[in-house]
mmCIF file of N, CA and C in Angstrom:
data_model
loop_
_atom_site.group_PDB
_atom_site.id
_atom_site.type_symbol
_atom_site.label_atom_id
_atom_site.label_comp_id
_atom_site.label_asym_id
_atom_site.label_seq_id
_atom_site.Cartn_x
_atom_site.Cartn_y
_atom_site.Cartn_z
ATOM 1 N N MET B 1 80.523 -213.985 230.603
ATOM 2 C CA MET B 1 80.485 -214.355 231.718
ATOM 3 C C MET B 1 81.857 -214.023 232.563
ATOM 4 N N SER B 2 81.827 -213.934 233.867
ATOM 5 C CA SER B 2 82.865 -213.273 234.461
ATOM 6 C C SER B 2 83.720 -214.501 235.026
ATOM 7 N N THR B 3 84.784 -214.088 235.790
ATOM 8 C CA THR B 3 85.929 -214.976 236.387
ATOM 9 C C THR B 3 86.197 -214.252 237.700
ATOM 10 N N LEU B 4 86.505 -214.869 238.800
ATOM 11 C CA LEU B 4 86.894 -214.434 240.062
ATOM 12 C C LEU B 4 87.907 -215.000 240.869
ATOM 13 N N SER B 5 88.773 -214.300 241.368
ATOM 14 C CA SER B 5 89.809 -214.656 242.223
ATOM 15 C C SER B 5 89.910 -213.697 243.578
ATOM 16 N N THR B 6 90.757 -214.257 244.440
ATOM 17 C CA THR B 6 90.558 -213.573 245.877
ATOM 18 C C THR B 6 92.195 -213.759 246.383
ATOM 19 N N HIS B 7 92.228 -212.975 247.578
ATOM 20 C CA HIS B 7 93.771 -212.898 248.013
ATOM 21 C C HIS B 7 93.528 -212.373 249.199
ATOM 22 N N ILE B 8 94.060 -213.192 250.624
ATOM 23 C CA ILE B 8 93.943 -212.665 251.815
ATOM 24 C C ILE B 8 95.205 -212.463 252.353
ATOM 25 N N LEU B 9 95.535 -210.969 252.711
ATOM 26 C CA LEU B 9 96.588 -210.387 253.281
ATOM 27 C C LEU B 9 96.439 -210.194 254.827
ATOM 28 N N ASP B 10 97.354 -210.606 255.672
ATOM 29 C CA ASP B 10 97.184 -210.332 257.421
ATOM 30 C C ASP B 10 98.105 -209.008 257.454
ATOM 31 N N ILE B 11 97.528 -207.874 257.952
ATOM 32 C CA ILE B 11 98.062 -206.999 257.737
ATOM 33 C C ILE B 11 98.921 -206.648 259.128
ATOM 34 N N SER B 12 98.363 -207.737 260.109
ATOM 35 C CA SER B 12 98.909 -207.448 261.498
ATOM 36 C C SER B 12 100.530 -208.014 261.189
ATOM 37 N N THR B 13 100.550 -209.001 260.325
ATOM 38 C CA THR B 13 102.109 -209.496 260.327
ATOM 39 C C THR B 13 102.573 -209.141 259.201
ATOM 40 N N GLY B 14 101.909 -208.755 258.272
ATOM 41 C CA GLY B 14 102.466 -208.270 256.766
ATOM 42 C C GLY B 14 102.665 -209.536 255.856
ATOM 43 N N LYS B 15 101.810 -210.538 256.206
ATOM 44 C CA LYS B 15 102.140 -211.617 255.547
ATOM 45 C C LYS B 15 100.751 -212.330 254.724
ATOM 46 N N PRO B 16 100.843 -213.243 253.997
ATOM 47 C CA PRO B 16 99.816 -213.434 253.088
ATOM 48 C C PRO B 16 99.143 -214.684 253.974
ATOM 49 N N ALA B 17 97.663 -214.888 254.048
ATOM 50 C CA ALA B 17 96.955 -215.967 255.099
ATOM 51 C C ALA B 17 96.863 -216.979 254.373
ATOM 52 N N GLU B 18 97.660 -218.068 254.670
ATOM 53 C CA GLU B 18 97.580 -219.358 253.905
ATOM 54 C C GLU B 18 96.631 -220.039 254.988
ATOM 55 N N GLY B 19 95.957 -221.016 253.924
ATOM 56 C CA GLY B 19 95.088 -221.778 254.701
ATOM 57 C C GLY B 19 93.830 -221.364 255.180
ATOM 58 N N VAL B 20 93.333 -220.204 254.595
ATOM 59 C CA VAL B 20 91.790 -219.640 254.910
ATOM 60 C C VAL B 20 90.928 -220.448 254.323
ATOM 61 N N THR B 21 89.817 -220.804 254.461
ATOM 62 C CA THR B 21 88.711 -221.541 253.805
ATOM 63 C C THR B 21 87.623 -220.196 253.483
ATOM 64 N N VAL B 22 87.625 -220.440 252.126
ATOM 65 C CA VAL B 22 86.593 -219.204 251.398
ATOM 66 C C VAL B 22 85.455 -220.177 250.719
ATOM 67 N N HIS B 23 84.464 -219.518 250.825
ATOM 68 C CA HIS B 23 83.234 -219.971 250.305
ATOM 69 C C HIS B 23 82.623 -219.025 249.644
ATOM 70 N N LEU B 24 82.290 -219.533 248.340
ATOM 71 C CA LEU B 24 81.754 -218.902 247.424
ATOM 72 C C LEU B 24 80.047 -218.763 247.277
ATOM 73 N N GLN B 25 79.097 -218.113 247.524
ATOM 74 C CA GLN B 25 77.716 -218.242 247.624
ATOM 75 C C GLN B 25 76.714 -217.641 246.657
ATOM 76 N N GLN B 26 75.665 -218.230 246.615
ATOM 77 C CA GLN B 26 74.810 -217.486 245.815
ATOM 78 C C GLN B 26 73.272 -217.665 246.444
ATOM 79 N N GLU B 27 72.407 -216.781 247.063
ATOM 80 C CA GLU B 27 71.339 -217.275 247.614
ATOM 81 C C GLU B 27 71.390 -217.891 248.578
ATOM 82 N N GLU B 28 72.260 -218.056 249.519
ATOM 83 C CA GLU B 28 72.624 -218.867 250.675
ATOM 84 C C GLU B 28 73.034 -220.367 250.232
ATOM 85 N N LYS B 29 73.337 -220.572 249.174
ATOM 86 C CA LYS B 29 73.940 -221.865 248.559
ATOM 87 C C LYS B 29 75.362 -221.664 248.220
ATOM 88 N N THR B 30 75.977 -222.632 248.660
ATOM 89 C CA THR B 30 77.477 -222.840 248.550
ATOM 90 C C THR B 30 77.830 -223.175 247.026
ATOM 91 N N LEU B 31 78.681 -222.255 246.316
ATOM 92 C CA LEU B 31 78.668 -222.946 244.814
ATOM 93 C C LEU B 31 80.227 -223.693 244.783
ATOM 94 N N ALA B 32 81.175 -223.095 245.838
ATOM 95 C CA ALA B 32 82.411 -223.571 245.826
ATOM 96 C C ALA B 32 82.982 -223.422 247.223
ATOM 97 N N THR B 33 83.921 -223.993 247.581
ATOM 98 C CA THR B 33 84.792 -223.999 248.439
ATOM 99 C C THR B 33 86.301 -224.195 248.341
ATOM 100 N N ASP B 34 87.035 -223.295 248.851
ATOM 101 C CA ASP B 34 88.352 -223.637 248.435
ATOM 102 C C ASP B 34 89.352 -223.112 249.632
ATOM 103 N N VAL B 35 90.591 -223.196 249.555
ATOM 104 C CA VAL B 35 91.511 -222.734 250.946
ATOM 105 C C VAL B 35 92.715 -221.828 249.994
ATOM 106 N N THR B 36 92.902 -220.813 250.735
ATOM 107 C CA THR B 36 94.165 -220.090 250.438
ATOM 108 C C THR B 36 95.287 -220.914 250.283
ATOM 109 N N ASN B 37 96.309 -220.540 249.232
ATOM 110 C CA ASN B 37 97.558 -221.058 249.090
ATOM 111 C C ASN B 37 98.487 -220.416 249.886
ATOM 112 N N ALA B 38 99.707 -220.820 249.807
ATOM 113 C CA ALA B 38 100.902 -220.315 250.367
ATOM 114 C C ALA B 38 101.079 -218.537 250.190
ATOM 115 N N GLN B 39 100.467 -218.310 249.075
ATOM 116 C CA GLN B 39 100.736 -216.698 248.861
ATOM 117 C C GLN B 39 99.189 -216.046 249.059
ATOM 118 N N GLY B 40 98.455 -216.779 250.144
ATOM 119 C CA GLY B 40 97.072 -216.270 250.298
ATOM 120 C C GLY B 40 95.881 -216.236 248.877
ATOM 121 N N ARG B 41 96.043 -216.893 248.178
ATOM 122 C CA ARG B 41 95.525 -216.561 247.028
ATOM 123 C C ARG B 41 94.675 -217.982 246.644
ATOM 124 N N ILE B 42 93.544 -217.594 246.004
ATOM 125 C CA ILE B 42 92.470 -218.589 245.578
ATOM 126 C C ILE B 42 92.633 -217.989 244.230
ATOM 127 N N THR B 43 92.795 -218.566 243.129
ATOM 128 C CA THR B 43 93.206 -218.015 241.399
ATOM 129 C C THR B 43 91.770 -218.025 240.886
ATOM 130 N N THR B 44 90.860 -219.211 240.893
ATOM 131 C CA THR B 44 89.920 -219.466 240.489
ATOM 132 C C THR B 44 88.835 -220.401 241.112
ATOM 133 N N PHE B 45 87.540 -219.595 241.447
ATOM 134 C CA PHE B 45 86.724 -220.561 242.118
ATOM 135 C C PHE B 45 85.996 -221.426 241.100
ATOM 136 N N VAL B 46 85.599 -221.192 240.338
ATOM 137 C CA VAL B 46 84.624 -221.512 239.131
ATOM 138 C C VAL B 46 85.006 -221.178 237.885
ATOM 139 N N PRO B 47 84.970 -222.011 236.815
ATOM 140 C CA PRO B 47 85.546 -221.560 235.563
ATOM 141 C C PRO B 47 84.713 -220.079 235.132
ATOM 142 N N PHE B 48 83.250 -220.131 235.287
ATOM 143 C CA PHE B 48 82.676 -218.693 234.937
ATOM 144 C C PHE B 48 81.603 -218.420 235.622
ATOM 145 N N LEU B 49 81.299 -216.837 236.060
ATOM 146 C CA LEU B 49 80.295 -216.658 236.818
ATOM 147 C C LEU B 49 78.991 -215.978 235.988
ATOM 148 N N PRO B 50 77.955 -216.600 235.791
ATOM 149 C CA PRO B 50 76.856 -215.712 235.142
ATOM 150 C C PRO B 50 76.640 -214.372 236.096
ATOM 151 N N ALA B 51 75.984 -213.757 235.357
ATOM 152 C CA ALA B 51 75.642 -212.279 235.925
ATOM 153 C C ALA B 51 74.810 -212.757 237.048
ATOM 154 N N GLY B 52 74.960 -212.141 238.089
ATOM 155 C CA GLY B 52 74.324 -212.200 239.194
ATOM 156 C C GLY B 52 74.745 -211.792 240.470
ATOM 157 N N ARG B 53 74.169 -212.038 241.695
ATOM 158 C CA ARG B 53 74.839 -211.383 242.848
ATOM 159 C C ARG B 53 75.294 -212.692 243.759
ATOM 160 N N TYR B 54 76.356 -212.378 244.128
ATOM 161 C CA TYR B 54 77.025 -213.530 244.931
ATOM 162 C C TYR B 54 77.751 -213.094 246.334
ATOM 163 N N ARG B 55 78.629 -214.082 247.060
ATOM 164 C CA ARG B 55 78.897 -213.555 248.567
ATOM 165 C C ARG B 55 80.455 -214.449 248.447
ATOM 166 N N LEU B 56 81.351 -213.631 248.812
ATOM 167 C CA LEU B 56 82.351 -214.540 249.176
ATOM 168 C C LEU B 56 82.604 -214.494 250.802
ATOM 169 N N VAL B 57 82.503 -215.644 251.189
ATOM 170 C CA VAL B 57 82.621 -215.619 252.921
ATOM 171 C C VAL B 57 84.223 -216.315 253.283
ATOM 172 N N ALA B 58 84.997 -215.504 253.892
ATOM 173 C CA ALA B 58 86.389 -216.088 254.432
ATOM 174 C C ALA B 58 86.165 -216.523 255.735
ATOM 175 N N GLU B 59 86.666 -217.678 256.332
ATOM 176 C CA GLU B 59 86.403 -218.283 257.728
ATOM 177 C C GLU B 59 87.728 -217.894 258.501
ATOM 178 N N ILE B 60 87.664 -216.522 258.682
ATOM 179 C CA ILE B 60 88.869 -215.732 259.100
ATOM 180 C C ILE B 60 88.940 -216.172 260.751
ATOM 181 N N GLY B 61 87.797 -216.481 261.562
ATOM 182 C CA GLY B 61 87.714 -216.714 262.889
ATOM 183 C C GLY B 61 88.530 -217.782 262.994
ATOM 184 N N ALA B 62 88.578 -219.065 262.504
ATOM 185 C CA ALA B 62 89.162 -220.214 262.469
ATOM 186 C C ALA B 62 90.377 -220.227 262.044
ATOM 187 N N TRP B 63 90.779 -219.305 261.186
ATOM 188 C CA TRP B 63 92.368 -219.033 260.717
ATOM 189 C C TRP B 63 93.067 -218.533 261.651
ATOM 190 N N PHE B 64 92.360 -217.435 262.455
ATOM 191 C CA PHE B 64 92.975 -216.699 263.614
ATOM 192 C C PHE B 64 93.451 -217.854 264.899
ATOM 193 N N SER B 65 92.373 -218.625 265.056
ATOM 194 C CA SER B 65 92.278 -219.533 266.155
ATOM 195 C C SER B 65 93.550 -220.400 265.735
ATOM 196 N N GLU B 66 93.421 -220.916 264.674
ATOM 197 C CA GLU B 66 94.412 -222.049 264.270
ATOM 198 C C GLU B 66 96.079 -221.327 264.536
ATOM 199 N N THR B 67 96.096 -220.089 264.163
ATOM 200 C CA THR B 67 97.483 -219.410 264.276
ATOM 201 C C THR B 67 97.736 -218.619 265.649
ATOM 202 N N GLY B 68 96.938 -219.297 266.786
ATOM 203 C CA GLY B 68 97.101 -218.809 268.169
ATOM 204 C C GLY B 68 96.573 -217.219 268.544
ATOM 205 N N ARG B 69 95.604 -216.786 267.627
ATOM 206 C CA ARG B 69 95.268 -215.499 268.140
ATOM 207 C C ARG B 69 93.580 -215.375 268.056
ATOM 208 N N ASP B 70 93.068 -214.476 268.894
ATOM 209 C CA ASP B 70 91.744 -214.203 269.093
ATOM 210 C C ASP B 70 91.277 -212.907 268.079
ATOM 211 N N THR B 71 90.042 -213.280 267.370
ATOM 212 C CA THR B 71 89.399 -212.063 267.028
ATOM 213 C C THR B 71 88.018 -212.254 267.231
ATOM 214 N N LEU B 72 87.487 -210.991 266.956
ATOM 215 C CA LEU B 72 86.084 -210.684 267.174
ATOM 216 C C LEU B 72 85.219 -211.231 266.122
ATOM 217 N N TYR B 73 85.784 -211.341 264.936
ATOM 218 C CA TYR B 73 84.766 -211.777 263.488
ATOM 219 C C TYR B 73 85.266 -213.116 263.307
ATOM 220 N N PRO B 74 84.077 -213.876 263.374
ATOM 221 C CA PRO B 74 84.179 -215.243 262.657
ATOM 222 C C PRO B 74 84.476 -215.338 261.250
ATOM 223 N N CYS B 75 84.055 -214.756 260.422
ATOM 224 C CA CYS B 75 84.082 -214.789 258.941
ATOM 225 C C CYS B 75 84.088 -213.091 258.656
ATOM 226 N N ALA B 76 84.544 -213.075 257.358
ATOM 227 C CA ALA B 76 84.298 -211.913 256.808
ATOM 228 C C ALA B 76 84.035 -212.281 255.467
ATOM 229 N N GLN B 77 82.995 -211.296 254.773
ATOM 230 C CA GLN B 77 82.329 -211.749 253.752
ATOM 231 C C GLN B 77 82.004 -210.090 252.906
ATOM 232 N N ILE B 78 82.311 -210.786 251.515
ATOM 233 C CA ILE B 78 81.936 -209.504 250.268
ATOM 234 C C ILE B 78 81.035 -209.908 249.678
ATOM 235 N N ASP B 79 79.819 -209.079 249.702
ATOM 236 C CA ASP B 79 78.965 -209.139 248.396
ATOM 237 C C ASP B 79 79.075 -208.516 247.386
ATOM 238 N N PHE B 80 78.800 -209.232 246.249
ATOM 239 C CA PHE B 80 79.084 -208.512 245.033
ATOM 240 C C PHE B 80 78.276 -208.882 243.965
ATOM 241 N N VAL B 81 78.036 -207.847 242.773
ATOM 242 C CA VAL B 81 77.332 -208.103 241.845
ATOM 243 C C VAL B 81 78.318 -208.341 240.237
ATOM 244 N N THR B 82 77.873 -209.312 239.565
ATOM 245 C CA THR B 82 78.270 -209.124 238.385
ATOM 246 C C THR B 82 77.342 -208.941 237.315
ATOM 247 N N GLY B 83 77.874 -208.340 236.138
ATOM 248 C CA GLY B 83 76.726 -207.810 235.389
ATOM 249 C C GLY B 83 77.173 -208.918 234.139
ATOM 250 N N GLU B 84 76.610 -208.413 232.943
ATOM 251 C CA GLU B 84 76.752 -209.074 231.610
ATOM 252 C C GLU B 84 77.949 -209.206 230.683
ATOM 253 N N ALA B 85 78.777 -208.271 231.515
ATOM 254 C CA ALA B 85 79.835 -208.084 230.656
ATOM 255 C C ALA B 85 80.583 -209.272 229.908
ATOM 256 N N ALA B 86 80.935 -209.612 228.903
ATOM 257 C CA ALA B 86 81.958 -210.534 228.847
ATOM 258 C C ALA B 86 83.481 -210.456 229.075
ATOM 259 N N ASP B 87 83.801 -211.415 229.608
ATOM 260 C CA ASP B 87 85.423 -211.595 229.948
ATOM 261 C C ASP B 87 85.751 -210.505 230.821
ATOM 262 N N GLU B 88 84.833 -210.288 231.857
ATOM 263 C CA GLU B 88 85.153 -209.255 232.980
ATOM 264 C C GLU B 88 85.923 -210.160 234.215
ATOM 265 N N HIS B 89 86.999 -209.751 234.510
ATOM 266 C CA HIS B 89 87.481 -210.466 235.747
ATOM 267 C C HIS B 89 87.153 -209.631 237.195
ATOM 268 N N PHE B 90 87.028 -210.426 238.375
ATOM 269 C CA PHE B 90 86.837 -209.761 239.583
ATOM 270 C C PHE B 90 87.749 -210.523 240.465
ATOM 271 N N HIS B 91 88.877 -209.446 240.852
ATOM 272 C CA HIS B 91 89.599 -210.035 241.952
ATOM 273 C C HIS B 91 89.153 -209.164 243.205
ATOM 274 N N LEU B 92 88.749 -209.600 244.331
ATOM 275 C CA LEU B 92 88.275 -209.194 245.524
ATOM 276 C C LEU B 92 89.054 -209.763 246.690
ATOM 277 N N PRO B 93 90.042 -209.149 247.075
ATOM 278 C CA PRO B 93 90.647 -209.442 248.126
ATOM 279 C C PRO B 93 90.268 -208.996 249.458
ATOM 280 N N PHE B 94 90.613 -209.724 250.235
ATOM 281 C CA PHE B 94 90.448 -209.266 251.921
ATOM 282 C C PHE B 94 92.016 -209.072 252.509
ATOM 283 N N VAL B 95 91.671 -208.004 253.362
ATOM 284 C CA VAL B 95 92.651 -207.357 254.156
ATOM 285 C C VAL B 95 92.398 -207.902 255.662
ATOM 286 N N ILE B 96 93.160 -208.390 256.202
ATOM 287 C CA ILE B 96 92.583 -208.834 257.639
ATOM 288 C C ILE B 96 93.577 -208.698 258.777
ATOM 289 N N ALA B 97 92.914 -208.541 259.835
ATOM 290 C CA ALA B 97 93.793 -208.650 261.150
ATOM 291 C C ALA B 97 92.976 -208.857 262.196
ATOM 292 N N PRO B 98 93.663 -208.945 263.369
ATOM 293 C CA PRO B 98 92.540 -209.681 264.238
ATOM 294 C C PRO B 98 91.287 -208.721 264.808
ATOM 295 N N GLY B 99 91.660 -207.133 264.701
ATOM 296 C CA GLY B 99 90.870 -206.464 265.121
ATOM 297 C C GLY B 99 89.864 -205.691 263.936
ATOM 298 N N GLY B 100 90.233 -206.044 262.961
ATOM 299 C CA GLY B 100 89.193 -206.149 262.004
ATOM 300 C C GLY B 100 89.394 -206.560 260.427
ATOM 301 N N TRP B 101 88.738 -206.202 259.469
ATOM 302 C CA TRP B 101 88.921 -206.286 257.830
ATOM 303 C C TRP B 101 88.353 -205.192 256.877
ATOM 304 N N SER B 102 89.083 -205.649 255.682
ATOM 305 C CA SER B 102 88.371 -204.546 254.553
ATOM 306 C C SER B 102 88.436 -205.293 253.189
ATOM 307 N N THR B 103 88.147 -204.942 252.217
ATOM 308 C CA THR B 103 88.286 -205.148 251.169
ATOM 309 C C THR B 103 88.259 -203.962 249.937
ATOM 310 N N TYR B 104 88.472 -204.225 248.820
ATOM 311 C CA TYR B 104 88.627 -203.492 247.561
ATOM 312 C C TYR B 104 88.505 -204.329 246.403
ATOM 313 N N ARG B 105 88.346 -203.474 245.268
ATOM 314 C CA ARG B 105 88.157 -204.376 243.963
ATOM 315 C C ARG B 105 89.686 -204.143 243.442
ATOM 316 N N GLY B 106 90.568 -205.290 243.351
ATOM 317 C CA GLY B 106 91.890 -205.316 242.696
ATOM 318 C C GLY B 106 91.770 -205.501 240.999
ATOM 319 N N SER B 107 92.855 -206.142 240.779
ATOM 320 C CA SER B 107 92.908 -206.362 239.421
ATOM 321 C C SER B 107 93.463 -207.577 238.790
#
């Protein structure tokens, strides 16, 4: 079984995005919801993820609005698949700005 963490960085300010709500979903069902800490991190959503297809949804539109900025994107989402490998960790960061967002597989 795998583990999962995320990190959200606002590259328009060069700072972590504290207070972003992030949902972990599978087949449109929400498995967990958490909010990024002062470092923009959520270290663990659930203890273990069985093999399968998942989605992380970051509510960046609400966060930008709360910080007094507009964005075209109400959310950013990462679709990903976990395999059968034991003890595999997935760190899936969001890099955000009012005009766009990106992701990559971190460590």
